[in-house]
Tab-separated table of C-alpha atoms and ligand atoms in Angstrom:
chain	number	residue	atom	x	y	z
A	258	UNK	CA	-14.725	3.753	-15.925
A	259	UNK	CA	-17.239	4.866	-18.568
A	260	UNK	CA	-18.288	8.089	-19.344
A	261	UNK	CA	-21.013	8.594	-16.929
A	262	UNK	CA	-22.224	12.273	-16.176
A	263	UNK	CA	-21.490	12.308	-12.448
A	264	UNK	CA	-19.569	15.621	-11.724
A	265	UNK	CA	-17.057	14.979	-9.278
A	266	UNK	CA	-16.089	18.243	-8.934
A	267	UNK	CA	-18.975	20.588	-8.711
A	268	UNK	CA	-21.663	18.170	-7.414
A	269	UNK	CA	-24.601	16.276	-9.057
A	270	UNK	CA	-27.764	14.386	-8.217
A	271	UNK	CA	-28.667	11.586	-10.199
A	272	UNK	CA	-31.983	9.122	-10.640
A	273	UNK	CA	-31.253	6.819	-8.536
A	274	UNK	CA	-34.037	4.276	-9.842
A	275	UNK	CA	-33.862	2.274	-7.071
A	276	UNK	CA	-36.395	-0.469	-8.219
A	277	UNK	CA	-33.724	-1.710	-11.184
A	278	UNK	CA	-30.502	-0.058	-9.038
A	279	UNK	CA	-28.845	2.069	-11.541
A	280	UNK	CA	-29.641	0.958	-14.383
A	281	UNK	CA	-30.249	4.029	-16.375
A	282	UNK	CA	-27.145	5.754	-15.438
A	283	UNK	CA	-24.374	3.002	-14.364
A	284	UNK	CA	-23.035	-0.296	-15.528
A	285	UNK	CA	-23.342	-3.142	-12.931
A	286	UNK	CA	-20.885	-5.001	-11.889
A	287	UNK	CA	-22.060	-9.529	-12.020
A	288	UNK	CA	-21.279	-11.526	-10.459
A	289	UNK	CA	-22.212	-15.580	-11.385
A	290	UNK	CA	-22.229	-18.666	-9.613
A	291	UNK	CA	-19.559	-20.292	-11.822
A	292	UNK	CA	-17.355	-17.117	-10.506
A	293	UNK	CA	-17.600	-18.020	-6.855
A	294	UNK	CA	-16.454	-22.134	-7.031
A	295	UNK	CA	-14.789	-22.603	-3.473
A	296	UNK	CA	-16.596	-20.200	-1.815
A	297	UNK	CA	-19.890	-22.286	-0.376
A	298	UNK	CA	-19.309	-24.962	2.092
A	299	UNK	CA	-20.906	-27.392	0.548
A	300	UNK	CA	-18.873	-27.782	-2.613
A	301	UNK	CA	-20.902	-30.831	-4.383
A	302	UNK	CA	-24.322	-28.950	-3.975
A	303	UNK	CA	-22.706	-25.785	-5.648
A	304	UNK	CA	-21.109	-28.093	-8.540
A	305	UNK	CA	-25.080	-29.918	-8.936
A	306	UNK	CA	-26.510	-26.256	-9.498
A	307	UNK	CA	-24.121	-25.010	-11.725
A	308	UNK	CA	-24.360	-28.428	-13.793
A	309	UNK	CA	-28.141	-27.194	-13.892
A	310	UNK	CA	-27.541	-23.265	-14.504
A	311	UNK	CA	-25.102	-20.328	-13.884
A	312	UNK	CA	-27.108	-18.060	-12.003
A	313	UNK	CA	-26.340	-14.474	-10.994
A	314	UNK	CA	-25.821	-14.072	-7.600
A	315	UNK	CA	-25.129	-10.528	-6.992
A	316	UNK	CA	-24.566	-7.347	-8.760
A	317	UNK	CA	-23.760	-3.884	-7.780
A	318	UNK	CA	-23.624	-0.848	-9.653
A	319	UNK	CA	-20.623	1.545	-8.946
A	320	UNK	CA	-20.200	5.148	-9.917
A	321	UNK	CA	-16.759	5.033	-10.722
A	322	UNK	CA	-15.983	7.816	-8.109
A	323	UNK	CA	-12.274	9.158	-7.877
A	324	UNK	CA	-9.407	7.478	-6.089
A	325	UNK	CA	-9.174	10.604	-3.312
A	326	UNK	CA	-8.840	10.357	0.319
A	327	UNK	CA	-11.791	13.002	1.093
A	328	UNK	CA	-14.111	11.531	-1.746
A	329	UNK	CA	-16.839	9.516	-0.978
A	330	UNK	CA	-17.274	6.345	-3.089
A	331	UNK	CA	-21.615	5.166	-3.338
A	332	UNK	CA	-23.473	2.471	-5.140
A	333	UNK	CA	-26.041	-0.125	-4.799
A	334	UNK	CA	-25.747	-3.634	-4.509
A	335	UNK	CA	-28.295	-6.364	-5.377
A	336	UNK	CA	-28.079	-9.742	-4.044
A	337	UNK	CA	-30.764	-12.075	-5.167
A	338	UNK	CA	-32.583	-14.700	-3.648
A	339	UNK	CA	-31.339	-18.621	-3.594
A	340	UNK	CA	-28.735	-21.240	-1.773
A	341	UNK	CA	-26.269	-23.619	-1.938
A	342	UNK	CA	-27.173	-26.516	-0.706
A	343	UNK	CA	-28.420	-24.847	2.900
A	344	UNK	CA	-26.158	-22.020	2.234
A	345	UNK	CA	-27.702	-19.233	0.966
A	346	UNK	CA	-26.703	-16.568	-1.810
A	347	UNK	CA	-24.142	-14.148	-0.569
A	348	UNK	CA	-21.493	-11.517	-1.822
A	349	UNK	CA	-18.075	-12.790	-1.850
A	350	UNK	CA	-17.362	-10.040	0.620
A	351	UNK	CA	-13.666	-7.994	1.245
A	352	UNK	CA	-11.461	-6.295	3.318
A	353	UNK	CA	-10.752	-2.530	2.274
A	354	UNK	CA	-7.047	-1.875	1.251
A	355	UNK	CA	-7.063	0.257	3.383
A	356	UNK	CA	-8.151	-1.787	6.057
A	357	UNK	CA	-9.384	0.878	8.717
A	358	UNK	CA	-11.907	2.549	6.436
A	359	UNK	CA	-15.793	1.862	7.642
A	360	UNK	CA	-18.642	1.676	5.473
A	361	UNK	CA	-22.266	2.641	5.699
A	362	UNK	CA	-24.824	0.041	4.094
A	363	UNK	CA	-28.981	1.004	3.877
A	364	UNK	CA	-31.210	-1.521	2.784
A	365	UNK	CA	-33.850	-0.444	0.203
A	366	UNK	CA	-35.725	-4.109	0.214
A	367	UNK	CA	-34.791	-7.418	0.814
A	368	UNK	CA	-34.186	-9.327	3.511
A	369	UNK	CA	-30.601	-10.806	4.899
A	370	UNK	CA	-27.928	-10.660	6.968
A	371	UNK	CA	-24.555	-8.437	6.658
A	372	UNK	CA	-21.238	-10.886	8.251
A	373	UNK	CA	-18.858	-9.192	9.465
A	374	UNK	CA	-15.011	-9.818	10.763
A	375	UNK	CA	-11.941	-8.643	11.529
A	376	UNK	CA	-8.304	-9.565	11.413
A	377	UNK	CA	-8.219	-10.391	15.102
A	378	UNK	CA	-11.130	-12.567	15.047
A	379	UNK	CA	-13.912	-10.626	16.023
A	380	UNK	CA	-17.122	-11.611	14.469
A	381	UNK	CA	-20.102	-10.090	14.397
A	382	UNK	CA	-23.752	-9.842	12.052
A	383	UNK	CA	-26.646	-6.924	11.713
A	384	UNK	CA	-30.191	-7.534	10.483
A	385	UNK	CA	-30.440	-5.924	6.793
A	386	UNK	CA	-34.058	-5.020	6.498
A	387	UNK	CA	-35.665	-1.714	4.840
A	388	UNK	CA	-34.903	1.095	6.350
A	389	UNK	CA	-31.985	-0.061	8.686
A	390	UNK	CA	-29.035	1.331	8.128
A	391	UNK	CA	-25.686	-0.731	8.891
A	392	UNK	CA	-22.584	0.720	10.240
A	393	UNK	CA	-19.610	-1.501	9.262
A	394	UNK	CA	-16.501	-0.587	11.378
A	395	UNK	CA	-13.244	-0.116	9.578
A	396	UNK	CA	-10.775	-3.160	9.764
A	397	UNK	CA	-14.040	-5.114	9.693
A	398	UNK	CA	-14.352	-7.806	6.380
A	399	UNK	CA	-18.158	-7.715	5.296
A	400	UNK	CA	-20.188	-9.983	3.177
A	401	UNK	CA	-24.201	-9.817	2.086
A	402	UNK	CA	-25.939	-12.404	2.725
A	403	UNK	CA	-29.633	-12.446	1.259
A	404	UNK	CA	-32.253	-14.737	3.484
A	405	UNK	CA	-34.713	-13.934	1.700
A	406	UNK	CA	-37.222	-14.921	-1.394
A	407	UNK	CA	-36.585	-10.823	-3.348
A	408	UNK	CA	-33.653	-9.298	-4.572
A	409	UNK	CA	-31.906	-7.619	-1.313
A	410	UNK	CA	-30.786	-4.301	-2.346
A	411	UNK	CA	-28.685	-2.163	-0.166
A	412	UNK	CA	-27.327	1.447	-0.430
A	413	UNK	CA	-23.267	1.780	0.438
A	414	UNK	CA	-20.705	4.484	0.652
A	415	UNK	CA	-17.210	4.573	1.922
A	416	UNK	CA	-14.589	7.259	1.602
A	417	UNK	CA	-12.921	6.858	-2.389
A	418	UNK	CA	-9.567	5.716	-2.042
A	419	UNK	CA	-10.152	2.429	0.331
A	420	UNK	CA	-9.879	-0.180	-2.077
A	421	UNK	CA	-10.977	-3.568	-2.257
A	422	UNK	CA	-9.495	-6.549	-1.058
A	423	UNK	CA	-11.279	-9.885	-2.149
A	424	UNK	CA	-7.927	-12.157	-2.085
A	425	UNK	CA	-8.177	-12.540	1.916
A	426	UNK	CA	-11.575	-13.792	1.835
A	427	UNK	CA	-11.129	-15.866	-1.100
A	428	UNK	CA	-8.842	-17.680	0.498
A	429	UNK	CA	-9.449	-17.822	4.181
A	430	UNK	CA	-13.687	-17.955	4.099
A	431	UNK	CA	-15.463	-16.049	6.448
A	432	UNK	CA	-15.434	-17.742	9.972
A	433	UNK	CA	-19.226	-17.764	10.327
A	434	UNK	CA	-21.908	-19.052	7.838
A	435	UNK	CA	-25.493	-18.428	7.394
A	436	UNK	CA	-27.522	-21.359	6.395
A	437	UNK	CA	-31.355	-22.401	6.293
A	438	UNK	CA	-32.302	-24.516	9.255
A	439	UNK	CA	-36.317	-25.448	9.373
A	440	UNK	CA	-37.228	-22.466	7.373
A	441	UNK	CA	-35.266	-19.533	8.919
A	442	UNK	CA	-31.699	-18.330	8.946
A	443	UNK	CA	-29.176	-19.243	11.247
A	444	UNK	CA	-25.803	-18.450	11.971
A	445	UNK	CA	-23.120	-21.381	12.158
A	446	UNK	CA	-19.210	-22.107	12.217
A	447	UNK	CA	-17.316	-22.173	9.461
A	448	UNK	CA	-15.910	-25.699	9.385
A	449	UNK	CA	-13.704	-24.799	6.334
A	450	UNK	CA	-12.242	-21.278	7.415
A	451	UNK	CA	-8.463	-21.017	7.500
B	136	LIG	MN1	-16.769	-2.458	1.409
Protein backbone atom coordinates (compact mmCIF):
# COMPACT_ATOMS: atom_id res chain seq x y z
CA UNK A 1 0.00 0.00 0.00
CA UNK A 2 1.38 3.55 -0.24
CA UNK A 3 2.82 5.49 2.26
CA UNK A 4 -0.14 7.03 3.81
CA UNK A 5 0.20 8.59 7.41
CA UNK A 6 -2.39 6.43 9.16
CA UNK A 7 -0.73 5.15 12.45
CA UNK A 8 -1.76 1.78 13.01
CA UNK A 9 -0.26 1.49 16.07
CA UNK A 10 -0.81 4.46 18.25
CA UNK A 11 -4.06 5.80 16.68
CA UNK A 12 -4.89 8.67 14.23
CA UNK A 13 -7.77 10.72 12.93
CA UNK A 14 -7.76 11.73 9.52
CA UNK A 15 -9.95 14.32 7.12
CA UNK A 16 -12.21 12.31 6.04
CA UNK A 17 -13.49 14.77 3.17
CA UNK A 18 -16.41 13.05 2.67
CA UNK A 19 -17.79 15.18 -0.30
CA UNK A 20 -14.72 13.75 -2.76
CA UNK A 21 -14.26 10.37 -0.29
CA UNK A 22 -10.65 10.38 0.46
CA UNK A 23 -9.23 12.00 -1.84
CA UNK A 24 -6.69 14.02 -0.03
CA UNK A 25 -5.30 11.25 1.94
CA UNK A 26 -5.99 7.76 0.01
CA UNK A 27 -5.79 6.34 -3.45
CA UNK A 28 -9.14 4.94 -4.79
CA UNK A 29 -9.58 1.93 -5.95
CA UNK A 30 -11.86 2.05 -10.03
CA UNK A 31 -13.54 0.29 -11.08
CA UNK A 32 -14.89 0.62 -15.11
CA UNK A 33 -17.55 -0.75 -17.04
CA UNK A 34 -15.23 -2.57 -19.49
CA UNK A 35 -13.97 -4.38 -16.05
CA UNK A 36 -17.33 -5.84 -15.18
CA UNK A 37 -18.33 -7.68 -18.90
CA UNK A 38 -20.56 -10.71 -17.68
CA UNK A 39 -21.72 -9.26 -14.79
CA UNK A 40 -25.23 -7.37 -15.99
CA UNK A 41 -27.99 -9.47 -17.23
CA UNK A 42 -28.50 -7.95 -20.11
CA UNK A 43 -25.22 -8.55 -21.90
CA UNK A 44 -26.00 -6.68 -25.43
CA UNK A 45 -27.14 -3.41 -23.59
CA UNK A 46 -23.79 -3.48 -21.54
CA UNK A 47 -21.71 -4.22 -24.91
CA UNK A 48 -23.97 -0.92 -26.73
CA UNK A 49 -22.70 1.36 -23.74
CA UNK A 50 -19.33 0.42 -23.65
CA UNK A 51 -19.20 0.74 -27.64
CA UNK A 52 -20.36 4.40 -26.61
CA UNK A 53 -18.01 4.96 -23.40
CA UNK A 54 -16.18 3.18 -20.49
CA UNK A 55 -17.67 4.68 -17.62
CA UNK A 56 -16.65 4.36 -13.97
CA UNK A 57 -18.93 2.61 -12.05
CA UNK A 58 -17.65 2.51 -8.62
CA UNK A 59 -14.70 3.42 -6.61
CA UNK A 60 -13.69 3.05 -3.08
CA UNK A 61 -10.92 4.35 -1.24
CA UNK A 62 -9.12 1.91 1.22
CA UNK A 63 -6.70 2.71 3.98
CA UNK A 64 -4.52 -0.04 3.52
CA UNK A 65 -5.10 -1.19 7.20
CA UNK A 66 -3.02 -4.29 8.51
CA UNK A 67 -3.79 -7.92 7.86
CA UNK A 68 -4.61 -8.59 11.91
CA UNK A 69 -7.42 -10.42 13.36
CA UNK A 70 -8.32 -7.55 16.05
CA UNK A 71 -7.74 -4.65 13.43
CA UNK A 72 -10.43 -2.97 11.98
CA UNK A 73 -10.25 -2.41 8.19
CA UNK A 74 -12.53 1.29 7.01
CA UNK A 75 -13.06 3.09 3.78
CA UNK A 76 -15.57 4.67 1.62
CA UNK A 77 -17.09 3.53 -1.36
CA UNK A 78 -18.69 5.56 -4.19
CA UNK A 79 -21.01 4.10 -6.58
CA UNK A 80 -22.31 6.43 -9.18
CA UNK A 81 -25.42 6.86 -10.82
CA UNK A 82 -26.48 4.89 -14.27
CA UNK A 83 -27.78 1.27 -15.75
CA UNK A 84 -27.48 -1.36 -17.93
CA UNK A 85 -30.04 -1.69 -19.93
CA UNK A 86 -32.78 -1.69 -16.80
CA UNK A 87 -30.07 -2.82 -14.59
CA UNK A 88 -28.65 -0.33 -12.70
CA UNK A 89 -24.91 0.49 -11.61
CA UNK A 90 -23.73 -1.77 -8.88
CA UNK A 91 -20.45 -3.04 -7.10
CA UNK A 92 -19.37 -6.33 -8.23
CA UNK A 93 -19.87 -7.38 -4.65
CA UNK A 94 -17.83 -10.47 -2.53
CA UNK A 95 -17.76 -12.91 -0.06
CA UNK A 96 -15.08 -12.30 2.81
CA UNK A 97 -12.30 -15.03 2.94
CA UNK A 98 -13.12 -15.42 5.81
CA UNK A 99 -16.56 -15.99 5.22
CA UNK A 100 -18.14 -15.40 8.81
CA UNK A 101 -16.83 -11.87 9.23
CA UNK A 102 -19.85 -9.07 9.16
CA UNK A 103 -19.53 -5.69 7.98
CA UNK A 104 -20.99 -2.36 8.92
CA UNK A 105 -21.96 0.00 5.87
CA UNK A 106 -23.31 3.98 6.60
CA UNK A 107 -24.50 5.86 3.85
CA UNK A 108 -23.25 9.49 3.60
CA UNK A 109 -25.61 10.36 0.34
CA UNK A 110 -27.00 8.57 -2.31
CA UNK A 111 -29.62 6.52 -2.77
CA UNK A 112 -29.66 2.46 -3.42
CA UNK A 113 -30.00 -0.72 -2.33
CA UNK A 114 -27.30 -3.11 -0.48
CA UNK A 115 -28.02 -7.23 -1.91
CA UNK A 116 -27.19 -9.47 0.16
CA UNK A 117 -26.70 -13.55 0.22
CA UNK A 118 -25.41 -16.33 1.63
CA UNK A 119 -24.02 -19.71 0.78
CA UNK A 120 -27.22 -21.47 1.74
CA UNK A 121 -29.41 -19.34 -0.23
CA UNK A 122 -30.67 -16.85 1.93
CA UNK A 123 -31.32 -13.58 0.33
CA UNK A 124 -32.02 -10.57 1.63
CA UNK A 125 -31.76 -6.33 0.75
CA UNK A 126 -31.64 -2.99 3.18
CA UNK A 127 -32.55 0.52 2.05
CA UNK A 128 -29.10 2.60 1.78
CA UNK A 129 -30.17 6.12 2.43
CA UNK A 130 -28.26 8.94 4.60
CA UNK A 131 -27.96 8.25 7.79
CA UNK A 132 -28.92 4.46 7.85
CA UNK A 133 -26.56 2.37 8.85
CA UNK A 134 -26.45 -1.36 7.38
CA UNK A 135 -25.50 -4.35 9.30
CA UNK A 136 -24.26 -7.06 6.90
CA UNK A 137 -24.12 -10.49 8.70
CA UNK A 138 -21.01 -12.54 8.30
CA UNK A 139 -21.25 -15.47 5.69
CA UNK A 140 -23.50 -12.96 3.91
CA UNK A 141 -22.12 -11.92 0.00
CA UNK A 142 -22.98 -8.08 -0.44
CA UNK A 143 -23.17 -5.90 -3.44
CA UNK A 144 -24.09 -1.86 -3.81
CA UNK A 145 -26.45 -1.14 -5.82
CA UNK A 146 -27.01 2.73 -6.55
CA UNK A 147 -30.91 3.65 -7.57
CA UNK A 148 -30.31 6.74 -7.69
CA UNK A 149 -29.42 10.01 -10.00
CA UNK A 150 -25.92 11.13 -7.26
CA UNK A 151 -22.99 9.35 -6.45
CA UNK A 152 -24.07 6.84 -3.46
CA UNK A 153 -21.39 6.98 -0.98
CA UNK A 154 -21.27 4.69 1.93
CA UNK A 155 -18.97 4.37 5.02
CA UNK A 156 -17.65 0.48 5.73
CA UNK A 157 -15.54 -1.29 8.25
CA UNK A 158 -14.89 -4.89 8.92
CA UNK A 159 -12.34 -6.51 11.17
CA UNK A 160 -8.59 -6.45 8.99
CA UNK A 161 -7.78 -9.81 8.15
CA UNK A 162 -11.25 -10.97 6.32
CA UNK A 163 -10.29 -10.79 2.90
CA UNK A 164 -12.03 -10.48 -0.20
CA UNK A 165 -13.50 -12.92 -2.29
CA UNK A 166 -14.82 -11.62 -5.76
CA UNK A 167 -14.25 -15.11 -7.73
CA UNK A 168 -17.67 -16.60 -6.23
CA UNK A 169 -19.69 -13.82 -7.40
CA UNK A 170 -18.01 -13.47 -10.58
CA UNK A 171 -18.95 -16.54 -11.45
CA UNK A 172 -22.19 -17.53 -9.89
CA UNK A 173 -24.14 -13.77 -10.06
CA UNK A 174 -26.03 -12.74 -7.30
CA UNK A 175 -29.49 -14.56 -7.18
CA UNK A 176 -31.53 -11.35 -7.05
CA UNK A 177 -31.32 -8.23 -9.35
CA UNK A 178 -32.37 -4.74 -9.02
CA UNK A 179 -33.71 -3.16 -12.09
CA UNK A 180 -35.82 0.06 -13.08
CA UNK A 181 -39.45 -0.77 -13.60
CA UNK A 182 -41.78 2.55 -14.39
CA UNK A 183 -39.41 4.81 -12.67
CA UNK A 184 -38.53 3.08 -9.34
CA UNK A 185 -36.42 0.16 -8.25
CA UNK A 186 -37.44 -3.21 -7.99
CA UNK A 187 -36.13 -6.33 -6.94
CA UNK A 188 -36.24 -9.42 -9.44
CA UNK A 189 -34.77 -13.07 -10.04
CA UNK A 190 -31.75 -13.64 -11.36
CA UNK A 191 -32.48 -15.62 -14.52
CA UNK A 192 -28.69 -16.14 -15.11
CA UNK A 193 -27.44 -17.12 -11.48
CA UNK A 194 -25.65 -20.45 -11.19
MN1 LIG B 1 -17.14 -6.59 2.45
Amino acid sequence: MSAAPFDWDRGFALDFALADGLSRTAVSTKRRLSQMRGMYSDGAAFEALLAKEDPLVYEFYELGAPDRPGGLAFGTSVTYPGRVGREYFMTKGHFHTILDTAEVYYCLSGQGVMLMENPEGDVTQAPLTPGQAVYVPGRFAHRSVNTGDTPLVTFFVFRGDAGHDYGTIEEKGFRNLIVERDGAPQTVGNPRWK
